[in-house]
Short mmCIF file of C-alpha atoms and ligand atoms in Angstrom, two decimals:
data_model
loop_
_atom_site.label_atom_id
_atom_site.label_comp_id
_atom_site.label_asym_id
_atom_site.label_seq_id
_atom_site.Cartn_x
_atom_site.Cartn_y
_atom_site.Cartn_z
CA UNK A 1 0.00 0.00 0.00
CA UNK A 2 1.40 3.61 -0.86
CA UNK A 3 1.35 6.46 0.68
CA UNK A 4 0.14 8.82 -1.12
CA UNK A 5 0.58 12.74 -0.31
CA UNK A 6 -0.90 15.99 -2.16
CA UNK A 7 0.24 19.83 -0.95
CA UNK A 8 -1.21 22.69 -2.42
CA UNK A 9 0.67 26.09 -2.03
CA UNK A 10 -0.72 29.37 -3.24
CA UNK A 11 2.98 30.32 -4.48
CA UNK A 12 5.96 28.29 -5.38
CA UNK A 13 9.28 28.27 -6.48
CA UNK A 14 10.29 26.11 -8.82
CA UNK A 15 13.91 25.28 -10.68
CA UNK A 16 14.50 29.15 -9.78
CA UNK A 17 11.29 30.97 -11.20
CA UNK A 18 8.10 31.91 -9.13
CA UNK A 19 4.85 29.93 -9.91
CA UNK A 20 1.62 30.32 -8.84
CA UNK A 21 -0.92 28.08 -7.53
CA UNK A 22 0.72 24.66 -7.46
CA UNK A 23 0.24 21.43 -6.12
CA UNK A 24 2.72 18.57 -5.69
CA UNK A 25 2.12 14.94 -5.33
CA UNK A 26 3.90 12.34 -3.80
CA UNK A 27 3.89 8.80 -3.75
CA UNK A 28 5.92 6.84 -1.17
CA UNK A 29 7.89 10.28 -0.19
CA UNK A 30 8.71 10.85 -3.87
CA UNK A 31 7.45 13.42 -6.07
CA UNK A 32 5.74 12.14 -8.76
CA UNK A 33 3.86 15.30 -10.32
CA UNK A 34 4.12 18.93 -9.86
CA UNK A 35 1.93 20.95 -11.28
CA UNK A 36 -1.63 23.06 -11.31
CA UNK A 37 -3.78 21.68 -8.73
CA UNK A 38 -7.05 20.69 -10.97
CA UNK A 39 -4.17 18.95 -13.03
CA UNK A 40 -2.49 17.64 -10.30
CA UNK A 41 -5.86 16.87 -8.28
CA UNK A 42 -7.24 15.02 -11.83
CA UNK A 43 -4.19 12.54 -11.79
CA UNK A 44 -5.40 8.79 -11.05
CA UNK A 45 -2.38 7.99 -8.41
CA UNK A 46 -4.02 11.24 -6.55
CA UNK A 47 -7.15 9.30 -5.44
CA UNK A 48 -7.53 8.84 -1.73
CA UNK A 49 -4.37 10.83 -1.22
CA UNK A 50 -3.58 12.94 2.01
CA UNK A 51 -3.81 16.41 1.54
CA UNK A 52 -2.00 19.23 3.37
CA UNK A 53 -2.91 22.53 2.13
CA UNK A 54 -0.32 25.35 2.02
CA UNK A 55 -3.24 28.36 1.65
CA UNK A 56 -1.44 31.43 1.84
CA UNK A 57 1.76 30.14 1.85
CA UNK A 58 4.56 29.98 -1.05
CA UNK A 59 6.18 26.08 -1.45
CA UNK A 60 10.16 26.10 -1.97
CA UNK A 61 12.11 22.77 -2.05
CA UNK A 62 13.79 22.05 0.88
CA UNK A 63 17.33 23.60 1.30
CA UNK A 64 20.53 21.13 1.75
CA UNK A 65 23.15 22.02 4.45
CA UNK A 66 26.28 20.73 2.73
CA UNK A 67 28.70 21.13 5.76
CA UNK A 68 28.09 20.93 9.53
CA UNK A 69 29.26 20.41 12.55
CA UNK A 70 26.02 19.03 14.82
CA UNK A 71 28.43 18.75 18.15
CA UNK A 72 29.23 22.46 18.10
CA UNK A 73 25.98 23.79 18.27
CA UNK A 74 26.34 23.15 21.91
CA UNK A 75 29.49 25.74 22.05
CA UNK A 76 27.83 28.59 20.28
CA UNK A 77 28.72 32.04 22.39
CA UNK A 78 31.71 29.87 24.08
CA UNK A 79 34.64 31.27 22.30
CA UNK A 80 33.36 33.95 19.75
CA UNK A 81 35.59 36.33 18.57
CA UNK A 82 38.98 34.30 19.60
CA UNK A 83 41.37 33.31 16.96
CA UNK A 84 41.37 30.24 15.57
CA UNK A 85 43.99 28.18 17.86
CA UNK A 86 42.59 29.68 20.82
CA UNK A 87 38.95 29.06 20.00
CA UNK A 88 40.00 25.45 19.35
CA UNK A 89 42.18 24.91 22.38
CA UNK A 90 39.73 27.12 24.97
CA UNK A 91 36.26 25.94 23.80
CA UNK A 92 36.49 22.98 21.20
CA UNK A 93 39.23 20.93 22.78
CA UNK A 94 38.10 21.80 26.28
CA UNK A 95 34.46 20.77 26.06
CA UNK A 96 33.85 18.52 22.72
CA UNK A 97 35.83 15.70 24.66
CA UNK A 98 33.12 15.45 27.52
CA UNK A 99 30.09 14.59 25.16
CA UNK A 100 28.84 10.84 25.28
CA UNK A 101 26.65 9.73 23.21
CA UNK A 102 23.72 10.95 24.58
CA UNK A 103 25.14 14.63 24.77
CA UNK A 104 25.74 14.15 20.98
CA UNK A 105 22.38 13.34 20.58
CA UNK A 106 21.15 16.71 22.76
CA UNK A 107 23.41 18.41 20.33
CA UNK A 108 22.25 16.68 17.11
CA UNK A 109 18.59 17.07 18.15
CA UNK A 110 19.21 20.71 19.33
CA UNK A 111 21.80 21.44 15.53
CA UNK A 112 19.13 19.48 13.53
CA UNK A 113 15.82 20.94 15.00
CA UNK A 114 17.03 24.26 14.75
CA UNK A 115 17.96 23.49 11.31
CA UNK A 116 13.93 22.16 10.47
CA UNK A 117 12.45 25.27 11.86
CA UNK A 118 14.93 27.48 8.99
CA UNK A 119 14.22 25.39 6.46
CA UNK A 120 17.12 22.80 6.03
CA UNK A 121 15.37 19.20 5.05
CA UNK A 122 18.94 17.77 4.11
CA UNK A 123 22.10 17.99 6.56
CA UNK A 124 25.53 16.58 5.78
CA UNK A 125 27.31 16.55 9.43
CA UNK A 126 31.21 15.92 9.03
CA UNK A 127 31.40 13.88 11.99
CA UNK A 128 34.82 14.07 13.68
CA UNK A 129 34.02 12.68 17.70
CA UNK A 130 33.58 9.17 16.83
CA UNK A 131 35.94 7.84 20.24
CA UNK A 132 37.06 4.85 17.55
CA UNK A 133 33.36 3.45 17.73
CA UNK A 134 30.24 4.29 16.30
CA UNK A 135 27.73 4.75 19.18
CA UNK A 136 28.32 8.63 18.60
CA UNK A 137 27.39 8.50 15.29
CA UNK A 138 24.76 6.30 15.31
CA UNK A 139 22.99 8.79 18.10
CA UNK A 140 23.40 11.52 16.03
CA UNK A 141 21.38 9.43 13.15
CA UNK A 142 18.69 7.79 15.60
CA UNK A 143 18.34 11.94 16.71
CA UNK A 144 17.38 12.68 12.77
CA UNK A 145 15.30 10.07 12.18
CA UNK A 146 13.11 11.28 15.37
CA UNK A 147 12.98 14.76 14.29
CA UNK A 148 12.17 13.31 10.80
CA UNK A 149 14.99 14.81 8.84
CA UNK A 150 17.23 13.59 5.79
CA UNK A 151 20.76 13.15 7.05
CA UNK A 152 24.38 12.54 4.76
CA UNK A 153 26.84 11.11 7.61
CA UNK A 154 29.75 12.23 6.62
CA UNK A 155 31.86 9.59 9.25
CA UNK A 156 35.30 11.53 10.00
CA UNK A 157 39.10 10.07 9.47
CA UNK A 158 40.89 11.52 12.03
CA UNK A 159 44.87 10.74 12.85
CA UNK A 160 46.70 13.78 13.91
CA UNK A 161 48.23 13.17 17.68
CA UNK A 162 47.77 16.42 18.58
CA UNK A 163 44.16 16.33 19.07
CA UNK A 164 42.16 15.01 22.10
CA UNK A 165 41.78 11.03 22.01
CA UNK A 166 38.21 10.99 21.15
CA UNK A 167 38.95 12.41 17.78
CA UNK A 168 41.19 9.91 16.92
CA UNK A 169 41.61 6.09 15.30
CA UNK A 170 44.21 4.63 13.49
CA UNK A 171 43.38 3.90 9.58
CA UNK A 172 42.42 0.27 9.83
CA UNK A 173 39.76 1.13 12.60
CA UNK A 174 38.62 3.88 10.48
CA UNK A 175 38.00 1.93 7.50
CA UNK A 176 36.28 -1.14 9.68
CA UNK A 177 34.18 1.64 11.65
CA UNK A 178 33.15 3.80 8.61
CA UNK A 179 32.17 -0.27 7.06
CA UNK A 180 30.22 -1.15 9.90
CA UNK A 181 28.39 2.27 9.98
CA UNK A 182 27.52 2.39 6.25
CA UNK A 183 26.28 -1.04 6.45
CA UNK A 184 24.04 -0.75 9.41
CA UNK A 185 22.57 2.62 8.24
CA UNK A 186 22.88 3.21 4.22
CA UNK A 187 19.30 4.18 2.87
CA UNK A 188 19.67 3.34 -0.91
CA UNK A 189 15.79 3.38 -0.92
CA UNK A 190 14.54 6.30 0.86
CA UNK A 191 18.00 8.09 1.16
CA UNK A 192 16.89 9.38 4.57
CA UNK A 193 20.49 8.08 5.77
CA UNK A 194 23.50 8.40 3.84
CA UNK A 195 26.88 7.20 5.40
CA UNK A 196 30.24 9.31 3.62
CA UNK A 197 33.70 8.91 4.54
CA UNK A 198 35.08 12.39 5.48
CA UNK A 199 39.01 12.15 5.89
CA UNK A 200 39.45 15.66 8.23
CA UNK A 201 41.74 17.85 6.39
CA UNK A 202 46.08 17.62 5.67
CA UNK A 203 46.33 18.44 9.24
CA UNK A 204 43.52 16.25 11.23
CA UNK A 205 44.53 13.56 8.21
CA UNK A 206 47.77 11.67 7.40
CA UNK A 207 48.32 10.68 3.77
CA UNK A 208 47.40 7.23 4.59
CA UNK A 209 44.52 7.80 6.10
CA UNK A 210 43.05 10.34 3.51
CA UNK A 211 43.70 8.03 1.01
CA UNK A 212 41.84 5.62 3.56
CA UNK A 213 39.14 7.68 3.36
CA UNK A 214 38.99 8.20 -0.29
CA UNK A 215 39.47 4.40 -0.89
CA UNK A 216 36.26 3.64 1.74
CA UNK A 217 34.25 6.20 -1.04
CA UNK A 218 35.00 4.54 -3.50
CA UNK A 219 34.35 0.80 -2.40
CA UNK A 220 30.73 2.24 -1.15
CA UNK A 221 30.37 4.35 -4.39
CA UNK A 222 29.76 7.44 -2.38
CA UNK A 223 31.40 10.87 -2.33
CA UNK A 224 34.09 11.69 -0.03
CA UNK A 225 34.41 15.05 1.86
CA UNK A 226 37.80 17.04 2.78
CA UNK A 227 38.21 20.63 4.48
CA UNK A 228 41.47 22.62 2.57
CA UNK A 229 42.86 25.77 2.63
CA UNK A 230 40.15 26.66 5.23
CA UNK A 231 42.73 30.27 6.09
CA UNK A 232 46.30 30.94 5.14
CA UNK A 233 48.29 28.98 7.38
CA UNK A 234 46.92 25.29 6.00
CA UNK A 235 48.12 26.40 2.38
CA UNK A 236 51.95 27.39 4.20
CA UNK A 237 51.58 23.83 6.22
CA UNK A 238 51.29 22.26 2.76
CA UNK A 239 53.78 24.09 1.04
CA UNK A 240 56.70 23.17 4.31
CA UNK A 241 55.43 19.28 5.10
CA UNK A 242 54.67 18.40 1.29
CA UNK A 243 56.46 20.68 -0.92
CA UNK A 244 52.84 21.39 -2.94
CA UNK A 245 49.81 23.36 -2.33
CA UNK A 246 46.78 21.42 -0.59
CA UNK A 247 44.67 20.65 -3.59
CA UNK A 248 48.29 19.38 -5.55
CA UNK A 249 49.21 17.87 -2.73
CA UNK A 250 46.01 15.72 -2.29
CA UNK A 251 45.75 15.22 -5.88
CA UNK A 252 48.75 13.24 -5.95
CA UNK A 253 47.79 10.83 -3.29
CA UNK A 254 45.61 7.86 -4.39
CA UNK A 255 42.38 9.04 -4.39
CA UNK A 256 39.78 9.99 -7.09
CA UNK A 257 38.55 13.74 -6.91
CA UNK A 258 35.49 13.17 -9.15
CA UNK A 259 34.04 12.37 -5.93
CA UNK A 260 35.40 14.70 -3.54
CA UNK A 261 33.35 17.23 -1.98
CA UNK A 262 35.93 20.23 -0.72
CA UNK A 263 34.96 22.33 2.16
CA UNK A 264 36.03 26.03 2.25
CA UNK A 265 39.08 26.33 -0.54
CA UNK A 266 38.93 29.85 0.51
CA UNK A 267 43.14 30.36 -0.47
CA UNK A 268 43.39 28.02 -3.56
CA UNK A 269 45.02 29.50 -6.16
CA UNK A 270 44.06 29.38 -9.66
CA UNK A 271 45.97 26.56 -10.43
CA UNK A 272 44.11 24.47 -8.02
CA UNK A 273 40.83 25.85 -9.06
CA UNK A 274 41.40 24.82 -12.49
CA UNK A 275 42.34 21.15 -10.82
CA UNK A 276 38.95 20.76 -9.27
CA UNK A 277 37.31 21.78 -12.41
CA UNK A 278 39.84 19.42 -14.54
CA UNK A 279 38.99 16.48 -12.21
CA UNK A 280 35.82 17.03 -11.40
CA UNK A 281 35.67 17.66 -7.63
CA UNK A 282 33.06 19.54 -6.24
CA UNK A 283 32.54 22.71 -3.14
CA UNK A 284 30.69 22.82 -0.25
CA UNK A 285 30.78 26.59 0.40
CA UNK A 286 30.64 28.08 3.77
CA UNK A 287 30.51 31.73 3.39
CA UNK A 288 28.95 32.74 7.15
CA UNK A 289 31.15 31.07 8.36
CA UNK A 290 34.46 32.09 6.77
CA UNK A 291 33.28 35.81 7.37
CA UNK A 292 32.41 35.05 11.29
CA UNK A 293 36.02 33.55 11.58
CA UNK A 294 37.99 35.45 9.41
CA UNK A 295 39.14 32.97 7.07
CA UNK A 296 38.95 34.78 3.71
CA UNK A 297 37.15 34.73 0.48
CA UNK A 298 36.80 31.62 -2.16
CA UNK A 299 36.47 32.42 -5.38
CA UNK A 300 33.11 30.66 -6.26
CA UNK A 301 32.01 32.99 -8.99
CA UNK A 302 35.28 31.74 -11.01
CA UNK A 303 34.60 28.06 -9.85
CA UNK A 304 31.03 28.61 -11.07
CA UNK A 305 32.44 29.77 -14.50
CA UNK A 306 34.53 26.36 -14.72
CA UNK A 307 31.60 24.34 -14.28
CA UNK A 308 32.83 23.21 -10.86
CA UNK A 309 29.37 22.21 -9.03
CA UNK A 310 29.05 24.63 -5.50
CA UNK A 311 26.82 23.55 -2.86
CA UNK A 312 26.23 25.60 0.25
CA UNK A 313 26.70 24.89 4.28
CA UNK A 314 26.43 26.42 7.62
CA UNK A 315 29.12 24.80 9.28
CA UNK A 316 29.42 24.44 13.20
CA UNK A 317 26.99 26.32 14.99
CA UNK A 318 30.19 28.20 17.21
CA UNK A 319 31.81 29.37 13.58
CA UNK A 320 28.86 31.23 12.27
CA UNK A 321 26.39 30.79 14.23
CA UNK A 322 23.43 30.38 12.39
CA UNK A 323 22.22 27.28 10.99
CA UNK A 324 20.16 28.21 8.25
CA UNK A 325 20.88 27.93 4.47
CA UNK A 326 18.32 30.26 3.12
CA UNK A 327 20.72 32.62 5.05
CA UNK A 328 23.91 31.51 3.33
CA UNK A 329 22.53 32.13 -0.26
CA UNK A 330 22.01 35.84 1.35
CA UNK A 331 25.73 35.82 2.50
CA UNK A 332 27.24 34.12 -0.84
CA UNK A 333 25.76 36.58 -2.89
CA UNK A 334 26.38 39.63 -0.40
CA UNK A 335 30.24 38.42 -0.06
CA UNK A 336 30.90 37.36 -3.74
CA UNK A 337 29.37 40.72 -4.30
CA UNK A 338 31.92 42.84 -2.41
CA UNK A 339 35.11 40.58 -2.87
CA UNK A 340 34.64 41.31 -6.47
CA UNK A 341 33.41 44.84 -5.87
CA UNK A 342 30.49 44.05 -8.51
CA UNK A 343 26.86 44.03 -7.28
CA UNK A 344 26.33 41.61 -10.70
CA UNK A 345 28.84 39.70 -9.55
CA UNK A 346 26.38 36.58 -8.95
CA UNK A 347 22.69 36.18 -8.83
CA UNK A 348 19.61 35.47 -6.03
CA UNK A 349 19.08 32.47 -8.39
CA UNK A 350 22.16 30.89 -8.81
CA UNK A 351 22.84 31.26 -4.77
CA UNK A 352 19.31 29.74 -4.24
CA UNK A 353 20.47 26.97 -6.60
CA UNK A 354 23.61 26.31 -4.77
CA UNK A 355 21.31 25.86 -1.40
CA UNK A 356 18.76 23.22 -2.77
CA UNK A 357 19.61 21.52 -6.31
CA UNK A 358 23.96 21.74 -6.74
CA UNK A 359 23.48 20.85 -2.81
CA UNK A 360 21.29 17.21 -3.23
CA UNK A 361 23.77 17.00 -6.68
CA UNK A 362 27.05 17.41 -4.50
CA UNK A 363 26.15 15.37 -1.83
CA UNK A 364 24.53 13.13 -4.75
CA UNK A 365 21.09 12.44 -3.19
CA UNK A 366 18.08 13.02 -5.09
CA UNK A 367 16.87 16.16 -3.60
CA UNK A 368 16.52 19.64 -3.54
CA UNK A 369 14.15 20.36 -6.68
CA UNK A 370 10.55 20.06 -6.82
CA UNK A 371 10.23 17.80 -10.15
CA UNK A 372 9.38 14.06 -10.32
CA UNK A 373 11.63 11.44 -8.93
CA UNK A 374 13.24 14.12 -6.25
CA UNK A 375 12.47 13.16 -3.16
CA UNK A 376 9.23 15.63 -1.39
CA UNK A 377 11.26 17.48 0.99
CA UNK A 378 8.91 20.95 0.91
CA UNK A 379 9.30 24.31 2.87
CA UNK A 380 5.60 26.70 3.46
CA UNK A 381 6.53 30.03 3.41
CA UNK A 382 3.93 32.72 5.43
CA UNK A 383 2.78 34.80 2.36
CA UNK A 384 1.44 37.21 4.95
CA UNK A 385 4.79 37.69 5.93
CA UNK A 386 6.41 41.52 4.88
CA UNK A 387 9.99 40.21 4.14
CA UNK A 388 8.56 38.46 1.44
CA UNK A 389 6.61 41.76 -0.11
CA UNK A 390 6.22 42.36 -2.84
CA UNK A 391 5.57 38.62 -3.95
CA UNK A 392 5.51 38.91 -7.51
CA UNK A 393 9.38 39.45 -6.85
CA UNK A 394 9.57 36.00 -4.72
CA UNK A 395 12.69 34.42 -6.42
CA UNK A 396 14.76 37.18 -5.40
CA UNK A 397 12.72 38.27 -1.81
CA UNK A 398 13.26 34.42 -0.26
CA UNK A 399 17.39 34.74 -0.79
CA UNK A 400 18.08 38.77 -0.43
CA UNK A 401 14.65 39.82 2.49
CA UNK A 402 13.58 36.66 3.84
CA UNK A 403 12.75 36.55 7.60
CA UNK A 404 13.03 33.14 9.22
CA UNK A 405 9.66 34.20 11.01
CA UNK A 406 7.85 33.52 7.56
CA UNK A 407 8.98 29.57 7.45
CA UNK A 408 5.91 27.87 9.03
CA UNK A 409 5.75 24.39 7.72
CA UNK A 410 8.19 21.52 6.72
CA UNK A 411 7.67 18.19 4.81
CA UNK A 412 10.53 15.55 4.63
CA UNK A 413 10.44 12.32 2.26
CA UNK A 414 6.82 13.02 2.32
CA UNK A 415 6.28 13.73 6.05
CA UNK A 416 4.76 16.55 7.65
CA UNK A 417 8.23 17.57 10.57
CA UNK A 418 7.17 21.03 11.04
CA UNK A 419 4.01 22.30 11.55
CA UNK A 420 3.07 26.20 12.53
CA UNK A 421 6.55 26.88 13.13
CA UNK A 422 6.93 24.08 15.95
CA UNK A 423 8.68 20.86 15.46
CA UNK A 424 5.98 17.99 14.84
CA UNK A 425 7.61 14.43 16.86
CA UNK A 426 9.70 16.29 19.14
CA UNK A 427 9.15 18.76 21.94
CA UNK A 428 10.84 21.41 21.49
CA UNK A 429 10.58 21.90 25.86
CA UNK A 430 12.50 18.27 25.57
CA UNK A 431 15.10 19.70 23.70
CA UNK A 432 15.56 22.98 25.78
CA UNK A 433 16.23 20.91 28.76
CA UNK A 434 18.41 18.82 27.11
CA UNK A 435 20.34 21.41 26.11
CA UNK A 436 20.71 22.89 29.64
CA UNK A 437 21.62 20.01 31.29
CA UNK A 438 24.40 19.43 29.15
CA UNK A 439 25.82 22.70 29.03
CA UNK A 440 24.13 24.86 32.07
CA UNK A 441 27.64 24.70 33.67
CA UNK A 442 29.91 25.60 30.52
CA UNK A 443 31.62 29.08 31.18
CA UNK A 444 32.66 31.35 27.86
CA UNK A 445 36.23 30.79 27.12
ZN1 LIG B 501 33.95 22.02 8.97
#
């Protein structure tokens, strides 16, 4: 027996242009039509369907958060405005270590609901506390599949000694934990869970154990994830320990870039932008976050221009600290804008692009448009709402004027997880006292 879903919106937007009325229908938390709703209503597979009607409210697809830390949420405020080293040392270092698995799941239910209520139906968490097991991870899943949200595990290969123990394995228990973890969770039906080997960076990752990490992709015929030349000093690490710049460097190792998915590549050079373009590696863009920390500016309007495929993500929640992606289409246009000093620099549509399609298309789930065979992940917008005025200019208001106060109403694979602006299977009261308990004593670094 299917399940069979209808929603009617007054507004949408759809692959980039507004629409009006429109209706979408989904069958087993797929869209199979999208259209008018007497069209839509008329189809035979609509018959006995449930409906949920979006009446004055505009339907967007759901956005994808290509890069995130869940964990950190818990250290937002804790060591703003430090400098990198000391914000790690004072506030990540200090407190990350302390979480078991049921603080990770307080954090991942407290990242991840916050995330539903802005509009993100799609998180990719680069998961770097694994303590050489998987019970973190695994609580972090079991905490998205309560609040009803699409997760990409990206499962972190960590070796540098410098780090606190929980962050680190050695490469053959990386490989058999990132194996076990795919296995048990690996959604090649409903893609609600998707398991990625994430090998940290050149300095949280030996050579070995990126190319650990790379190999593990490959084997599970999944994408890989990466950060480099995050600020300055990684690109000057790379150039004393290996002689080449990050994205050479890695390159050269044995590992297939078609399938990596960067994060940040705010200082490559245009050599190595013409690399990832050449090979076929793709960007998970973090531009809130490489403003709140300082980090620079990547050049994704030249990376666009090369074809290279840019998705968009929040990052940690204590290096930004917002969570929503609707707002980092605002800031990749505003900062592309000004780095380039040229307000045509890039558009409201090609930064809402990068947030919902290029995101499910990085992270290579089927999501992020509303057209048949993408999975119904659906965002109400309050039409009543003045950021959003005037409407007939949509497109552009829901990246440049948007309010998070007009989101009301999220659907996921077909399922209603937000409903007048309050999560639908979780208390929200649950998570606030979570939330204390776990970090009521915690003291700003
Ligand atoms: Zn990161």
């Amino acid at each position: 027996m299917s399940e069979v879903l209808i929603v009617t919106a007054d507004r949408a937007v759809v692959d980039g242009a507004a629409r009006d009325a429109t209706a979408v229908l989904a069958v087993d938390g797929a869209i199979a039509r999208v259209g008018d709703p007497a069209e839509v209503l008329a189809d035979p597979r609509a018959a006995g369907a449930r409906r949920v009607d979006w009446a004055g409210r505009a339907m967007l697809p759901g956005t994808v958060n290509a890069h995130n830390h869940s964990f950190q949420s818990l250290l937002r405020g804790i060591g703003d405005d430090l400098p990198f080293l000391e914000w790690r040392d004072r506030a990540l270092y200090r407190y990350s270590p302390r979480l078991d698995a049921d603080g990770m799941a307080t954090a991942a239910l407290f990242a991840f609901g916050e995330m539903l209520l802005h509009g993100v139906t799609t998180v990719c968490d680069f998961y770097y506390l694994n303590a050489q097991g998987n019970d973190h991870a695994s609580a972090t899943i079991e905490a998205a599949r309560r609040l009803g949200m699409r997760i990409v595990l990206a499962r972190c290969f960590y070796d540098w000694d410098g780090a606190p123990a929980a962050y680190r394995e050695t490469v053959p228990q990386a490989v058999t934990n990132f194996e076990a973890l795919h296995r048990r969770y690996h959604d090649r039906e409903r893609f609600l869970v998707t398991v990625q080997p994430a090998p940290h960076s050149q300095h949280g990752a030996s050579p070995a154990m990126i190319e650990a990490g790379a190999g593990c992709a490959r084997d599970a015929g999944v994408p890989w994830h990466i950060h480099l030349a995050e600020e300055r000093w990684q690109v000057e690490q790379s150039l004393a320990r290996f002689g080449q710049r990050p994205l050479h460097h890695v390159a050269g190792l044995g590992v297939d870039l078609a399938r990596a998915v960067i994060v940040h590549a705010c200082w490559f050079d245009e050599g190595e932008r013409a690399l990832m373009a050449e090979r076929g590696a793709a960007l998970a863009y973090c531009p809130a976050s490489n403003m709140f920390l300082g980090d620079g500016v990547t050049d994704v309007v030249d990376l666009r221009r090369r074809g290279v495929p840019v998705a968009l993500g929040t990052d940690g929640g204590c290096s930004n600290s917002r969570v929503s992606v609707l707002d980092e289409m605002r800031s990749a246009a505003l900062l592309q804008k000004v780095a380039r000093t040229d307000g045509q620099a890039i558009t409201a549509e090609e930064c809402f692009a990068m947030g919902t399609e290029l995101g499910g298309r990085v992270l290579d789930v089927p999501v992020g448009r509303v057209a048949p065979g993408f999975r119904a992940d659906l965002v109400a917008l309050d039409l009543g709402d003045p950021s959003l005025w005037p409407v007939q200019a949509l497109a552009k208001n829901v990246v440049y004027s948007l309010s998070a106060r007009a989101i009301t109403d999220v659907v996921v694979d077909g399922a209603v997880v937000v409903q007048d602006r309050r999560l639908f299977r979780v208390d929200q009261q649950e998570i606030a006292t979570r939330v204390r308990a776990v970090t009521g004593h915690w003291s700003r670094a």
